[in-house]
Coordinates of C-alpha atoms and ligand atoms in Angstrom, one line a residue:
M1 CA 13.5 38.8 -12.0
L2 CA 10.1 38.4 -13.7
Y3 CA 8.1 35.3 -13.0
S4 CA 7.3 35.2 -16.7
R5 CA 11.0 34.4 -17.4
I6 CA 10.8 31.2 -15.3
V7 CA 7.5 30.3 -16.8
E8 CA 9.0 30.6 -20.3
T9 CA 11.5 27.9 -19.4
Y10 CA 8.8 25.7 -17.8
T11 CA 6.8 25.8 -21.0
E12 CA 9.8 24.8 -23.1
I13 CA 10.8 22.0 -20.7
E14 CA 7.3 20.6 -20.9
A15 CA 7.6 20.5 -24.7
T16 CA 10.6 18.2 -24.7
T17 CA 11.7 14.9 -23.3
K18 CA 15.4 15.2 -24.1
R19 CA 17.6 15.5 -21.1
L20 CA 20.2 17.4 -23.0
E21 CA 17.7 19.9 -24.1
I22 CA 16.3 20.3 -20.6
T23 CA 19.8 20.9 -19.3
R24 CA 20.4 23.6 -22.0
L25 CA 17.1 25.3 -21.0
L26 CA 18.1 25.2 -17.3
V27 CA 21.5 26.6 -18.1
E28 CA 19.9 29.6 -19.8
L29 CA 17.5 30.0 -16.9
I30 CA 20.3 30.0 -14.4
D31 CA 22.4 32.4 -16.5
A32 CA 19.4 34.8 -16.4
T33 CA 18.9 34.4 -12.6
P34 CA 20.3 37.0 -10.2
R35 CA 22.7 35.1 -7.7
S36 CA 20.7 36.3 -4.7
I37 CA 17.6 34.3 -5.6
I38 CA 19.3 31.3 -7.2
D39 CA 18.1 29.0 -4.4
K40 CA 14.5 30.2 -4.8
V41 CA 14.6 29.5 -8.5
V42 CA 16.0 26.1 -7.9
Y43 CA 13.3 25.2 -5.3
L44 CA 10.5 26.6 -7.5
T45 CA 11.7 24.5 -10.4
Q46 CA 11.6 21.4 -8.2
G47 CA 8.0 22.4 -7.3
K48 CA 8.8 23.3 -3.7
L49 CA 9.8 26.1 -1.5
Y50 CA 12.3 24.4 0.8
P51 CA 14.3 21.2 0.7
D52 CA 12.1 18.1 1.5
F53 CA 13.6 17.4 4.8
L54 CA 12.1 20.5 6.3
G55 CA 8.7 19.0 5.7
I56 CA 7.2 22.4 4.8
E57 CA 4.4 21.9 2.3
L58 CA 2.2 24.5 0.5
G59 CA -0.8 22.6 1.6
V60 CA -3.4 24.2 -0.6
A61 CA -6.5 22.1 -1.0
E62 CA -8.2 21.7 -4.4
K63 CA -11.4 23.3 -3.0
L64 CA -9.6 26.4 -2.0
L65 CA -8.2 26.8 -5.5
F66 CA -11.7 26.3 -7.0
R67 CA -12.8 29.2 -4.8
A68 CA -9.8 31.4 -5.7
L69 CA -10.2 30.7 -9.4
A70 CA -14.0 31.4 -9.2
K71 CA -13.2 34.8 -7.7
V72 CA -10.6 35.7 -10.2
T73 CA -12.4 34.6 -13.3
G74 CA -16.0 35.3 -12.3
Q75 CA -17.0 31.7 -13.1
T76 CA -18.9 29.4 -10.8
E77 CA -17.0 26.8 -8.7
E78 CA -19.1 24.1 -10.4
K79 CA -17.9 25.1 -13.9
I80 CA -14.3 25.1 -12.7
M81 CA -14.8 21.7 -11.1
A82 CA -16.4 20.3 -14.2
G83 CA -13.5 21.6 -16.3
Y84 CA -11.0 19.9 -13.8
K85 CA -12.9 16.6 -14.1
K86 CA -12.7 16.8 -17.9
L87 CA -9.1 17.8 -18.2
G88 CA -7.5 16.3 -15.1
D89 CA -5.3 19.3 -14.6
L90 CA -6.4 22.4 -12.8
G91 CA -3.5 24.4 -14.2
T92 CA -4.8 24.0 -17.7
V93 CA -8.3 24.9 -16.6
A94 CA -7.0 28.1 -14.9
E95 CA -5.0 29.0 -18.0
S96 CA -8.0 28.7 -20.4
L97 CA -10.4 30.5 -18.0
L98 CA -8.0 33.4 -17.7
K99 CA -7.6 33.5 -21.5
D100 CA -11.4 33.7 -21.9
K101 CA -11.5 36.7 -19.6
T102 CA -9.2 38.4 -22.1
Q103 CA -7.0 39.3 -19.2
A104 CA -4.5 40.8 -21.6
S105 CA -6.6 43.8 -22.2
F106 CA -6.3 44.8 -18.6
H107 CA -3.4 46.7 -17.2
R108 CA -1.5 44.1 -15.4
E109 CA 1.3 44.6 -12.8
A110 CA 4.0 42.0 -13.7
L111 CA 4.7 39.3 -11.1
T112 CA 8.3 38.9 -9.9
V113 CA 9.8 35.6 -8.8
E114 CA 10.4 37.1 -5.3
E115 CA 6.7 38.0 -5.0
V116 CA 5.4 34.6 -6.1
Y117 CA 7.9 32.9 -3.8
N118 CA 7.0 35.1 -0.8
V119 CA 3.3 34.7 -1.2
F120 CA 3.6 30.9 -1.4
D121 CA 5.9 31.1 1.6
T122 CA 3.3 33.0 3.6
I123 CA 0.6 30.5 2.6
A124 CA 2.8 27.6 3.6
H125 CA 3.3 29.1 7.1
E126 CA -0.3 30.0 7.6
A127 CA -2.1 27.9 10.3
G128 CA -4.9 28.0 12.7
K129 CA -8.0 30.2 12.9
G130 CA -8.7 32.4 9.9
S131 CA -5.9 30.7 7.9
I132 CA -8.2 29.5 5.2
D133 CA -9.6 32.9 4.5
S134 CA -6.1 34.4 4.5
K135 CA -4.8 31.7 2.1
L136 CA -7.7 32.4 -0.2
R137 CA -6.9 36.1 -0.1
H138 CA -3.3 35.5 -1.0
L139 CA -4.1 33.1 -3.8
T140 CA -6.7 35.4 -5.3
G141 CA -4.2 38.2 -5.2
L142 CA -1.5 36.2 -7.0
L143 CA -3.8 34.7 -9.6
G144 CA -5.4 38.1 -10.2
K145 CA -2.0 39.4 -11.3
A146 CA -1.0 36.4 -13.3
S147 CA -1.1 35.9 -17.1
P148 CA -2.9 32.8 -18.3
T149 CA 0.4 30.9 -18.6
E150 CA 1.6 32.0 -15.2
A151 CA -1.7 31.0 -13.7
R152 CA -1.1 27.5 -15.1
Y153 CA 2.1 27.1 -13.1
I154 CA 0.9 29.0 -10.0
T155 CA -2.1 26.6 -9.8
R156 CA 0.0 23.5 -10.2
M157 CA 2.6 24.7 -7.7
A158 CA -0.1 25.5 -5.1
L159 CA -1.5 22.0 -5.4
G160 CA 2.0 20.5 -5.1
R161 CA 1.8 19.2 -8.6
L162 CA 4.3 21.2 -10.7
R163 CA 5.9 17.9 -11.9
L164 CA 8.2 19.3 -14.6
G165 CA 10.1 16.0 -14.4
V166 CA 13.5 17.8 -13.9
A167 CA 15.8 15.3 -12.1
D168 CA 18.0 16.6 -9.3
M169 CA 21.0 15.4 -11.3
T170 CA 19.9 17.5 -14.3
I171 CA 19.8 20.6 -12.1
L172 CA 23.3 19.7 -10.9
D173 CA 24.5 19.4 -14.5
A174 CA 23.0 22.8 -15.3
L175 CA 24.6 24.5 -12.3
A176 CA 28.0 23.0 -13.2
I177 CA 27.8 24.3 -16.7
S178 CA 26.3 27.7 -15.9
I179 CA 28.3 28.7 -12.8
G180 CA 30.7 25.9 -12.0
G181 CA 33.0 26.4 -15.0
G182 CA 31.9 23.4 -16.9
K183 CA 30.6 19.8 -16.7
E184 CA 33.9 18.7 -14.9
S185 CA 32.6 20.4 -11.7
R186 CA 29.6 18.2 -11.6
P187 CA 31.2 15.5 -9.3
V188 CA 32.1 18.0 -6.6
L189 CA 28.6 19.6 -6.8
E190 CA 27.1 16.1 -6.5
R191 CA 29.3 15.5 -3.5
A192 CA 28.0 18.7 -1.9
Y193 CA 24.4 17.7 -2.6
N194 CA 25.0 14.2 -1.1
R195 CA 26.2 16.0 2.1
S196 CA 23.3 18.4 2.4
S197 CA 20.3 16.9 0.5
D198 CA 19.6 20.5 -0.4
L199 CA 19.9 21.6 -4.0
G200 CA 19.0 25.2 -3.2
H201 CA 21.7 25.4 -0.6
V202 CA 24.3 23.9 -3.0
A203 CA 23.3 26.4 -5.7
K204 CA 23.5 29.4 -3.3
T205 CA 26.9 28.2 -2.0
L206 CA 28.2 27.9 -5.6
A207 CA 26.7 31.2 -6.7
T208 CA 28.1 33.2 -3.7
G209 CA 31.4 31.3 -2.9
G210 CA 32.4 29.9 -6.3
I211 CA 33.6 26.4 -6.9
E212 CA 36.2 26.7 -4.0
A213 CA 33.3 26.9 -1.6
I214 CA 31.8 23.7 -3.1
E215 CA 35.2 21.9 -3.0
S216 CA 35.5 22.6 0.7
F217 CA 31.8 22.0 1.4
K218 CA 31.2 20.4 4.8
V219 CA 28.3 18.6 6.3
T220 CA 26.2 20.6 8.8
V221 CA 24.2 19.6 11.7
G222 CA 20.5 19.9 10.8
R223 CA 20.9 19.1 7.1
P224 CA 20.6 15.4 6.4
I225 CA 23.3 13.5 4.6
R226 CA 22.1 11.2 1.8
P227 CA 22.6 7.7 3.2
M228 CA 25.3 5.3 2.0
L229 CA 23.8 2.1 0.6
A230 CA 25.0 -1.5 0.4
E231 CA 25.5 -4.1 -2.3
R232 CA 24.3 -7.7 -1.5
L233 CA 25.9 -11.1 -1.6
S234 CA 24.9 -14.4 0.0
D235 CA 28.3 -16.2 0.1
A236 CA 30.8 -15.6 2.8
R237 CA 33.8 -16.4 0.6
A238 CA 32.7 -14.1 -2.2
I239 CA 32.2 -11.3 0.4
L240 CA 35.7 -11.8 1.7
V241 CA 37.2 -11.6 -1.8
K242 CA 35.5 -8.2 -2.2
M243 CA 36.8 -7.1 1.1
N244 CA 40.4 -8.2 0.4
G245 CA 40.3 -11.0 3.0
E246 CA 39.4 -9.0 6.1
C247 CA 36.3 -7.0 7.1
A248 CA 34.2 -5.7 9.9
A249 CA 30.9 -7.6 10.3
E250 CA 28.1 -5.9 12.2
Y251 CA 24.7 -7.2 13.2
K252 CA 22.1 -6.2 10.6
Y253 CA 19.3 -5.1 12.9
D254 CA 15.8 -5.4 11.5
G255 CA 14.5 -1.9 12.3
L256 CA 14.3 1.6 11.0
R257 CA 17.4 3.5 9.9
V258 CA 17.7 6.8 11.7
Q259 CA 20.1 9.6 11.0
A260 CA 20.3 11.7 14.2
H261 CA 21.5 15.3 14.3
V262 CA 22.3 16.0 17.9
S263 CA 23.2 19.5 19.2
T264 CA 23.0 21.0 22.6
K265 CA 19.9 22.8 21.4
E266 CA 18.0 20.0 19.8
V267 CA 17.9 16.5 18.4
T268 CA 16.5 15.9 14.9
L269 CA 15.8 12.5 13.5
F270 CA 15.6 11.7 9.8
S271 CA 14.4 8.5 8.1
R272 CA 16.3 6.8 5.3
R273 CA 14.2 8.8 2.9
L274 CA 15.3 11.9 4.8
E275 CA 11.9 12.8 6.3
N276 CA 11.9 14.4 9.7
I277 CA 10.6 11.7 12.0
T278 CA 11.6 13.3 15.3
D279 CA 8.0 13.5 16.6
Q280 CA 7.5 9.8 16.1
F281 CA 10.5 8.8 18.3
P282 CA 10.6 11.0 21.4
D283 CA 12.1 8.1 23.2
V284 CA 15.1 7.9 20.8
R285 CA 15.5 11.6 21.0
Q286 CA 15.7 11.4 24.7
L287 CA 18.1 8.5 24.6
L288 CA 20.5 10.5 22.4
K289 CA 20.1 13.7 24.4
K290 CA 21.1 11.9 27.6
N291 CA 23.8 9.6 26.3
I292 CA 26.0 11.5 23.9
E293 CA 29.2 13.1 25.2
E294 CA 29.6 15.9 22.5
E295 CA 28.1 19.1 21.5
A296 CA 27.3 18.6 17.9
V297 CA 27.1 15.2 16.3
I298 CA 25.6 13.4 13.3
L299 CA 25.3 9.7 13.6
E300 CA 23.4 6.8 12.1
G301 CA 21.8 3.9 13.7
E302 CA 19.0 1.4 13.7
A303 CA 15.9 1.8 15.9
V304 CA 14.6 -1.7 16.8
P305 CA 11.5 -2.6 18.8
V306 CA 12.2 -4.5 22.0
D307 CA 10.2 -6.6 24.3
P308 CA 10.0 -4.4 27.5
S309 CA 10.0 -7.3 29.8
T310 CA 12.9 -9.4 28.3
G311 CA 14.8 -6.8 26.3
E312 CA 14.7 -9.1 23.3
L313 CA 14.5 -7.7 19.8
L314 CA 11.1 -7.9 18.2
P315 CA 9.9 -8.0 14.5
F316 CA 10.3 -4.7 12.7
Q317 CA 6.6 -4.4 11.8
L318 CA 5.9 -3.4 15.4
I319 CA 7.8 -0.2 15.0
S320 CA 6.1 0.7 11.8
Q321 CA 2.9 1.0 13.7
R322 CA 4.2 4.2 15.2
R323 CA 4.2 6.0 11.9
G324 CA 1.1 8.1 11.4
R325 CA -0.2 7.6 14.9
K326 CA -0.5 10.9 16.7
Y327 CA -2.8 10.4 19.5
D328 CA -1.9 7.1 21.1
L329 CA 1.8 7.5 20.5
E330 CA 2.5 7.5 24.2
K331 CA 0.7 4.2 24.7
T332 CA 2.5 2.6 21.8
I333 CA 5.9 3.8 23.1
G334 CA 5.0 2.2 26.5
E335 CA 4.0 -1.1 25.0
I336 CA 6.6 -1.3 22.3
P337 CA 9.7 0.6 23.3
V338 CA 12.7 0.8 21.0
A339 CA 16.4 0.2 21.5
F340 CA 18.8 2.2 19.4
F341 CA 22.0 0.8 17.8
P342 CA 24.3 3.5 16.4
F343 CA 26.5 2.1 13.6
D344 CA 28.2 5.1 12.0
L345 CA 29.4 8.6 12.9
L346 CA 29.4 11.2 10.2
Y347 CA 30.2 14.4 12.1
A348 CA 31.7 15.2 15.5
D349 CA 34.0 17.6 17.2
T350 CA 33.3 20.1 14.3
I351 CA 34.9 17.6 11.9
D352 CA 33.2 16.2 8.8
L353 CA 34.0 12.5 9.3
T354 CA 32.5 11.2 6.0
D355 CA 36.0 11.2 4.4
R356 CA 37.6 9.3 7.3
P357 CA 38.0 5.5 7.2
Y358 CA 35.5 3.3 8.9
L359 CA 37.7 2.2 11.8
E360 CA 38.4 5.8 12.8
R361 CA 34.7 6.7 12.7
R362 CA 33.8 3.6 14.7
E363 CA 36.3 4.3 17.4
R364 CA 35.1 7.8 17.8
L365 CA 31.5 6.6 17.9
R366 CA 32.4 4.2 20.7
K367 CA 34.0 6.9 22.8
L368 CA 31.0 9.1 22.2
I369 CA 28.1 6.9 23.4
R370 CA 27.3 6.3 27.0
K371 CA 25.9 2.8 26.6
N372 CA 23.1 1.2 28.5
E373 CA 20.4 -1.4 27.9
K374 CA 18.5 0.9 25.5
I375 CA 21.5 2.3 23.5
N376 CA 24.6 0.5 22.4
L377 CA 26.9 0.3 19.4
S378 CA 25.9 -2.2 16.8
Q379 CA 27.5 -5.6 17.6
Q380 CA 30.7 -5.9 15.6
K381 CA 33.5 -8.3 15.0
I382 CA 36.5 -8.2 12.7
C383 CA 36.5 -11.3 10.6
N384 CA 39.1 -12.8 8.2
G385 CA 37.6 -16.1 7.3
P386 CA 34.3 -17.5 6.0
E387 CA 33.9 -19.7 9.1
A388 CA 34.2 -16.7 11.4
L389 CA 31.6 -14.8 9.3
D390 CA 29.1 -17.7 9.3
E391 CA 29.5 -18.2 13.0
F392 CA 28.9 -14.5 13.7
M393 CA 25.9 -14.7 11.3
E394 CA 24.3 -17.4 13.4
Q395 CA 24.9 -15.4 16.5
A396 CA 23.2 -12.4 14.9
V397 CA 20.2 -14.4 13.8
A398 CA 19.9 -16.0 17.3
D399 CA 19.8 -12.5 18.7
G400 CA 16.9 -11.5 16.5
C401 CA 18.8 -9.9 13.6
E402 CA 18.3 -10.5 9.9
G403 CA 21.9 -11.1 9.0
L404 CA 25.1 -9.1 8.9
M405 CA 26.3 -5.9 7.3
I406 CA 29.9 -6.4 6.1
K407 CA 32.0 -3.3 6.0
S408 CA 35.3 -2.6 4.4
I409 CA 38.1 -1.7 6.9
G410 CA 40.6 -0.6 4.2
P411 CA 41.6 2.9 3.1
D412 CA 38.6 2.9 0.7
S413 CA 36.2 2.7 3.7
T414 CA 35.0 6.3 3.7
Y415 CA 31.3 7.1 4.1
K416 CA 30.0 7.3 0.5
A417 CA 27.0 9.5 1.0
G418 CA 24.2 8.8 -1.5
A419 CA 26.0 5.9 -3.1
R420 CA 25.7 2.2 -3.3
G421 CA 29.0 0.4 -3.4
W422 CA 31.0 -2.7 -2.5
T423 CA 32.5 -1.3 0.7
W424 CA 29.2 -2.2 2.4
I425 CA 27.7 -5.6 1.7
K426 CA 24.5 -7.0 3.0
Y427 CA 24.8 -10.7 4.0
K428 CA 21.4 -12.0 4.7
R429 CA 20.3 -15.6 5.1
E430 CA 19.2 -17.1 1.9
Y431 CA 15.9 -18.3 3.1
K432 CA 13.0 -17.1 5.2
S433 CA 10.1 -19.3 5.8
E434 CA 7.0 -19.4 7.9
M435 CA 7.0 -22.3 10.3
Q436 CA 4.2 -24.6 9.2
D437 CA 3.2 -26.0 12.5
S438 CA 3.2 -25.1 16.2
V439 CA 5.5 -27.0 18.5
D440 CA 4.9 -28.2 22.1
L441 CA 7.9 -27.4 24.3
A442 CA 8.9 -28.2 27.8
V443 CA 9.7 -25.3 30.2
V444 CA 13.2 -25.8 31.7
G445 CA 14.0 -22.4 33.0
A446 CA 12.7 -18.8 33.5
F447 CA 14.1 -15.3 33.4
A448 CA 12.9 -12.6 35.9
G449 CA 10.7 -9.9 34.3
R450 CA 11.7 -6.3 34.0
G451 CA 9.6 -3.1 33.9
R452 CA 5.9 -3.9 33.6
R453 CA 6.7 -7.6 34.3
G454 CA 8.7 -6.9 37.5
G455 CA 7.9 -9.6 40.0
A456 CA 6.7 -12.0 37.3
Y457 CA 8.6 -14.1 34.7
G458 CA 9.7 -12.1 31.7
A459 CA 10.5 -15.1 29.5
L460 CA 10.7 -18.8 29.7
L461 CA 13.5 -21.1 28.5
L462 CA 12.0 -23.9 26.4
A463 CA 13.3 -27.2 25.2
A464 CA 12.5 -30.0 22.8
Y465 CA 13.0 -33.7 23.7
D466 CA 15.9 -35.7 22.4
K467 CA 14.4 -39.2 22.6
S468 CA 17.6 -41.2 21.8
D469 CA 19.6 -39.5 24.6
D470 CA 16.6 -38.9 26.9
V471 CA 17.6 -35.3 27.3
F472 CA 15.8 -32.0 26.9
R473 CA 17.7 -29.6 24.6
T474 CA 16.9 -25.9 24.6
V475 CA 15.4 -24.3 21.4
C476 CA 14.2 -20.8 22.4
K477 CA 13.6 -18.2 25.0
C478 CA 10.0 -17.1 24.8
G479 CA 8.5 -13.9 26.3
S480 CA 5.7 -13.2 23.8
G481 CA 2.0 -14.2 23.7
F482 CA 1.5 -14.2 27.5
T483 CA -1.5 -12.4 28.9
D484 CA -1.5 -10.7 32.3
E485 CA -3.5 -13.7 33.5
D486 CA -0.8 -16.1 32.2
L487 CA 1.9 -14.0 33.9
N488 CA 0.1 -14.3 37.2
K489 CA -0.5 -17.9 36.8
L490 CA 2.9 -19.1 35.6
P491 CA 4.9 -18.8 38.9
K492 CA 2.2 -20.9 40.7
L493 CA 2.1 -23.5 37.9
L494 CA 5.9 -23.8 37.8
E495 CA 6.4 -23.7 41.6
K496 CA 6.4 -27.5 42.0
Y497 CA 9.1 -27.9 39.3
G498 CA 11.6 -25.3 40.6
I499 CA 15.2 -26.5 41.4
S500 CA 18.4 -24.5 42.2
H501 CA 20.5 -26.0 39.5
P502 CA 20.1 -27.3 35.9
H503 CA 18.3 -30.6 35.8
A504 CA 20.5 -33.5 34.9
R505 CA 18.4 -34.2 31.8
V506 CA 18.5 -30.6 30.6
D507 CA 21.2 -29.6 28.1
S508 CA 21.5 -25.8 28.0
K509 CA 24.2 -23.3 27.3
V510 CA 21.8 -20.5 28.3
V511 CA 21.7 -19.8 32.0
P512 CA 18.2 -18.6 33.2
D513 CA 17.4 -17.1 36.6
V514 CA 15.4 -20.1 37.7
W515 CA 15.7 -23.8 36.6
F516 CA 12.9 -26.3 36.4
V517 CA 12.5 -30.0 36.1
P518 CA 10.9 -30.5 32.7
G519 CA 7.2 -30.9 33.4
L520 CA 5.0 -28.1 32.1
V521 CA 4.4 -28.1 28.3
L522 CA 3.3 -25.1 26.3
E523 CA 2.2 -24.7 22.7
I524 CA 4.4 -22.3 20.7
V525 CA 4.4 -20.8 17.2
G526 CA 7.4 -19.2 15.6
A527 CA 8.5 -17.5 12.4
E528 CA 11.0 -20.1 11.4
V529 CA 13.7 -22.5 12.5
T530 CA 17.2 -21.1 12.3
L531 CA 20.7 -22.2 13.0
S532 CA 21.9 -21.1 16.4
P533 CA 25.2 -20.9 18.3
I534 CA 23.4 -20.8 21.7
H535 CA 20.6 -23.4 21.6
T536 CA 21.5 -27.1 21.9
C537 CA 18.5 -28.6 20.0
G538 CA 19.8 -30.6 17.0
M539 CA 23.4 -29.6 17.9
N540 CA 25.9 -30.6 15.2
R541 CA 23.1 -32.1 13.1
I542 CA 23.0 -29.5 10.4
R543 CA 26.4 -27.8 10.9
P544 CA 29.2 -28.5 13.3
G545 CA 29.0 -26.3 16.4
A546 CA 25.5 -25.1 15.6
G547 CA 22.2 -26.0 17.1
L548 CA 18.7 -25.0 16.1
A549 CA 16.4 -22.2 17.4
I550 CA 12.9 -21.1 16.8
R551 CA 12.9 -17.4 15.8
F552 CA 10.3 -15.0 17.3
P553 CA 8.5 -17.7 19.4
R554 CA 5.1 -16.9 20.8
F555 CA 2.9 -18.7 23.3
T556 CA -0.4 -19.6 21.6
G557 CA -2.3 -19.6 25.0
K558 CA -2.5 -23.4 25.1
Y559 CA -1.1 -25.1 28.2
R560 CA -0.6 -28.7 27.1
E561 CA -1.5 -30.2 30.4
D562 CA -2.5 -33.3 28.5
K563 CA 1.1 -33.9 27.7
S564 CA 4.0 -35.0 29.8
A565 CA 7.4 -33.4 29.1
E566 CA 8.5 -36.6 27.2
D567 CA 5.5 -36.1 24.9
C568 CA 6.7 -32.7 23.7
T569 CA 8.1 -32.0 20.2
T570 CA 11.4 -33.9 19.7
T571 CA 14.7 -32.6 18.5
D572 CA 14.4 -34.9 15.5
E573 CA 11.1 -33.1 14.6
V574 CA 12.8 -29.7 14.8
V575 CA 15.6 -30.9 12.6
K576 CA 13.0 -32.1 10.1
M577 CA 11.2 -28.8 10.2
Y578 CA 14.5 -27.0 9.4
R579 CA 15.2 -29.3 6.4
A580 CA 11.6 -29.0 5.2
Q581 CA 12.1 -25.2 5.1
L582 CA 15.2 -25.6 3.0
K583 CA 13.4 -27.9 0.6
K584 CA 10.5 -25.5 0.3
I585 CA 12.9 -22.7 -0.6
A586 CA 14.8 -24.9 -3.1
A587 CA 11.4 -25.6 -4.8
N588 CA 10.5 -21.9 -4.9
P589 CA 13.5 -19.8 -4.4
L590 CA 12.1 -16.6 -5.6
A591 CA 9.1 -16.6 -3.3
E592 CA 11.2 -17.4 -0.3
A593 CA 14.3 -15.3 -0.9
A594 CA 14.9 -13.1 2.2
Ligands
LIG1 P1 18.3 -3.2 3.2 O1 17.3 -2.3 3.8 O2 18.0 -4.6 3.2 O3 18.8 -2.6 1.9 O4 19.6 -3.1 4.2 C1 20.2 -1.9 4.5 C2 19.7 -1.4 5.8 O5 20.1 -2.2 6.9 C3 20.2 0.0 6.2 O6 19.6 1.0 5.5 C4 20.0 0.0 7.7 O7 18.6 0.5 7.9 C5 20.0 -1.4 8.1 N1 21.0 -1.8 9.0 C6 20.8 -2.6 10.1 N2 22.0 -2.8 10.8 C7 22.9 -2.1 10.2 C8 24.3 -1.8 10.4 N3 25.0 -2.4 11.4 N4 25.0 -1.1 9.5 C9 24.4 -0.5 8.5 N5 23.0 -0.6 8.2 C10 22.3 -1.4 9.0

């Protein structure tokens, strides 16, 4: 097939904004394309050579194109650069320079689609020593054979800026009409696309196997599945109505969504946007390699940063620091390890599970994972009343999560790849607010450290003072903000307060490794005050059965040795802080919406 045939369609597409017209032009192009290269034509039209998830980019720098065009047209690089500055599109510059050279008068060997694709493919795989010269040679060769209009698109393509504006869905429409037997086949084609994220592959499957091959299209390990998305509600009753009275509630972890493709040969990790992120998470890769009991599996889960000394979940931002860091990745992994919480299973035992109901997928997932402290199924509870949902929500927030993911357990609970729907609903707290002030809290217990903090305390159990009952009620477990010096110092500082049982004036549902008489006071900052099923501060004051906790507490470095335990922040003050947060949100709901 001649490259000029594709370019003809590109020029016409550029001249219109009407989707129907673009579809018609694409149908004509597909009709004219030999089946054997349909995938290549689809990729080229999308301005790429492969599906995005392979991460293979052409990677030609502007400078190199200046050089190639200078060689082909006999103009100086400066003149080409000046033209580029003026027009803002190097493709147009290349076209007009080639026109000036009256290229048409030369004998020209016509470019084929295969040749253009193959040269680009060679350029994309070129790396290391001598690769720049080689890329230059290839580009010059290609542009030397190109007509002015072809040069426009070759130049744009090389820069990764083809930008025809053809949507994936328009290509699917055109495939349906041209090969699929009509527009009615569009939904099955879309289904195949959602299961492979690869339009070229879908086109090739259709072209070679017909619509039957598309109808029986299965997911494959190595090709990411477009993620299922959730709707959002903030009222437990409304959620239950949508779920027909009963649902599965899962912790909504505040981390990074990962789709893992695990085979005996390799583990590949994809982000929610389907980029290959395997290199950024060698620890997650290792976890999956070691703890999965099957040969070929596709699963989804959330990777969440954890405090290595306490195992507590940390804010999501800490994980995002990994992205883009190549050189000190190892150090970052040591300092901020992640835990992985699988929540769905899409393929296992050679079966495409996306059409199976949620409870079946979940049960298979449970059997598949060898759990340990770094990898465990998302926490889940079947709920059939708003109270149960709210109670589980408080527990989730107390455990460092941002809310719940509510999932249908009915017959409609298949995995809807690439779609947002009411069978998954996000249930987040309605507010999120920065804590205005620091608090001073009494140390009433401690937890033994793990890993790097072995032998020291990993976290402290902290309490506020309830003046009216003369009791200390717990409000958080804090393991952040301590320097190595603090960690060395704390056992000595606390030694004199140690006792073998909870102190009579300490009200705690949490059981630490060591108890203390309230004496030492520390200054703490946190993200916000939240309702909590496990802490006793302000118990029953806001809601029956719930206390208050400080989320993401961090030691400021200040030992309040000037304060006695009874001078620390009171439970009344914490209740006030919680109410002040709510008021702030009521005053400015948009700014504070979570
Ligand atoms: P959002 O990013 O706010 O639209 O919420 C959806 C995201 O929540 C998903 O893309 C996942 O990354 C994340 N998530 C956390 N826990 C779960 C879970 N148990 N089930 C599904 N998604 C979860």
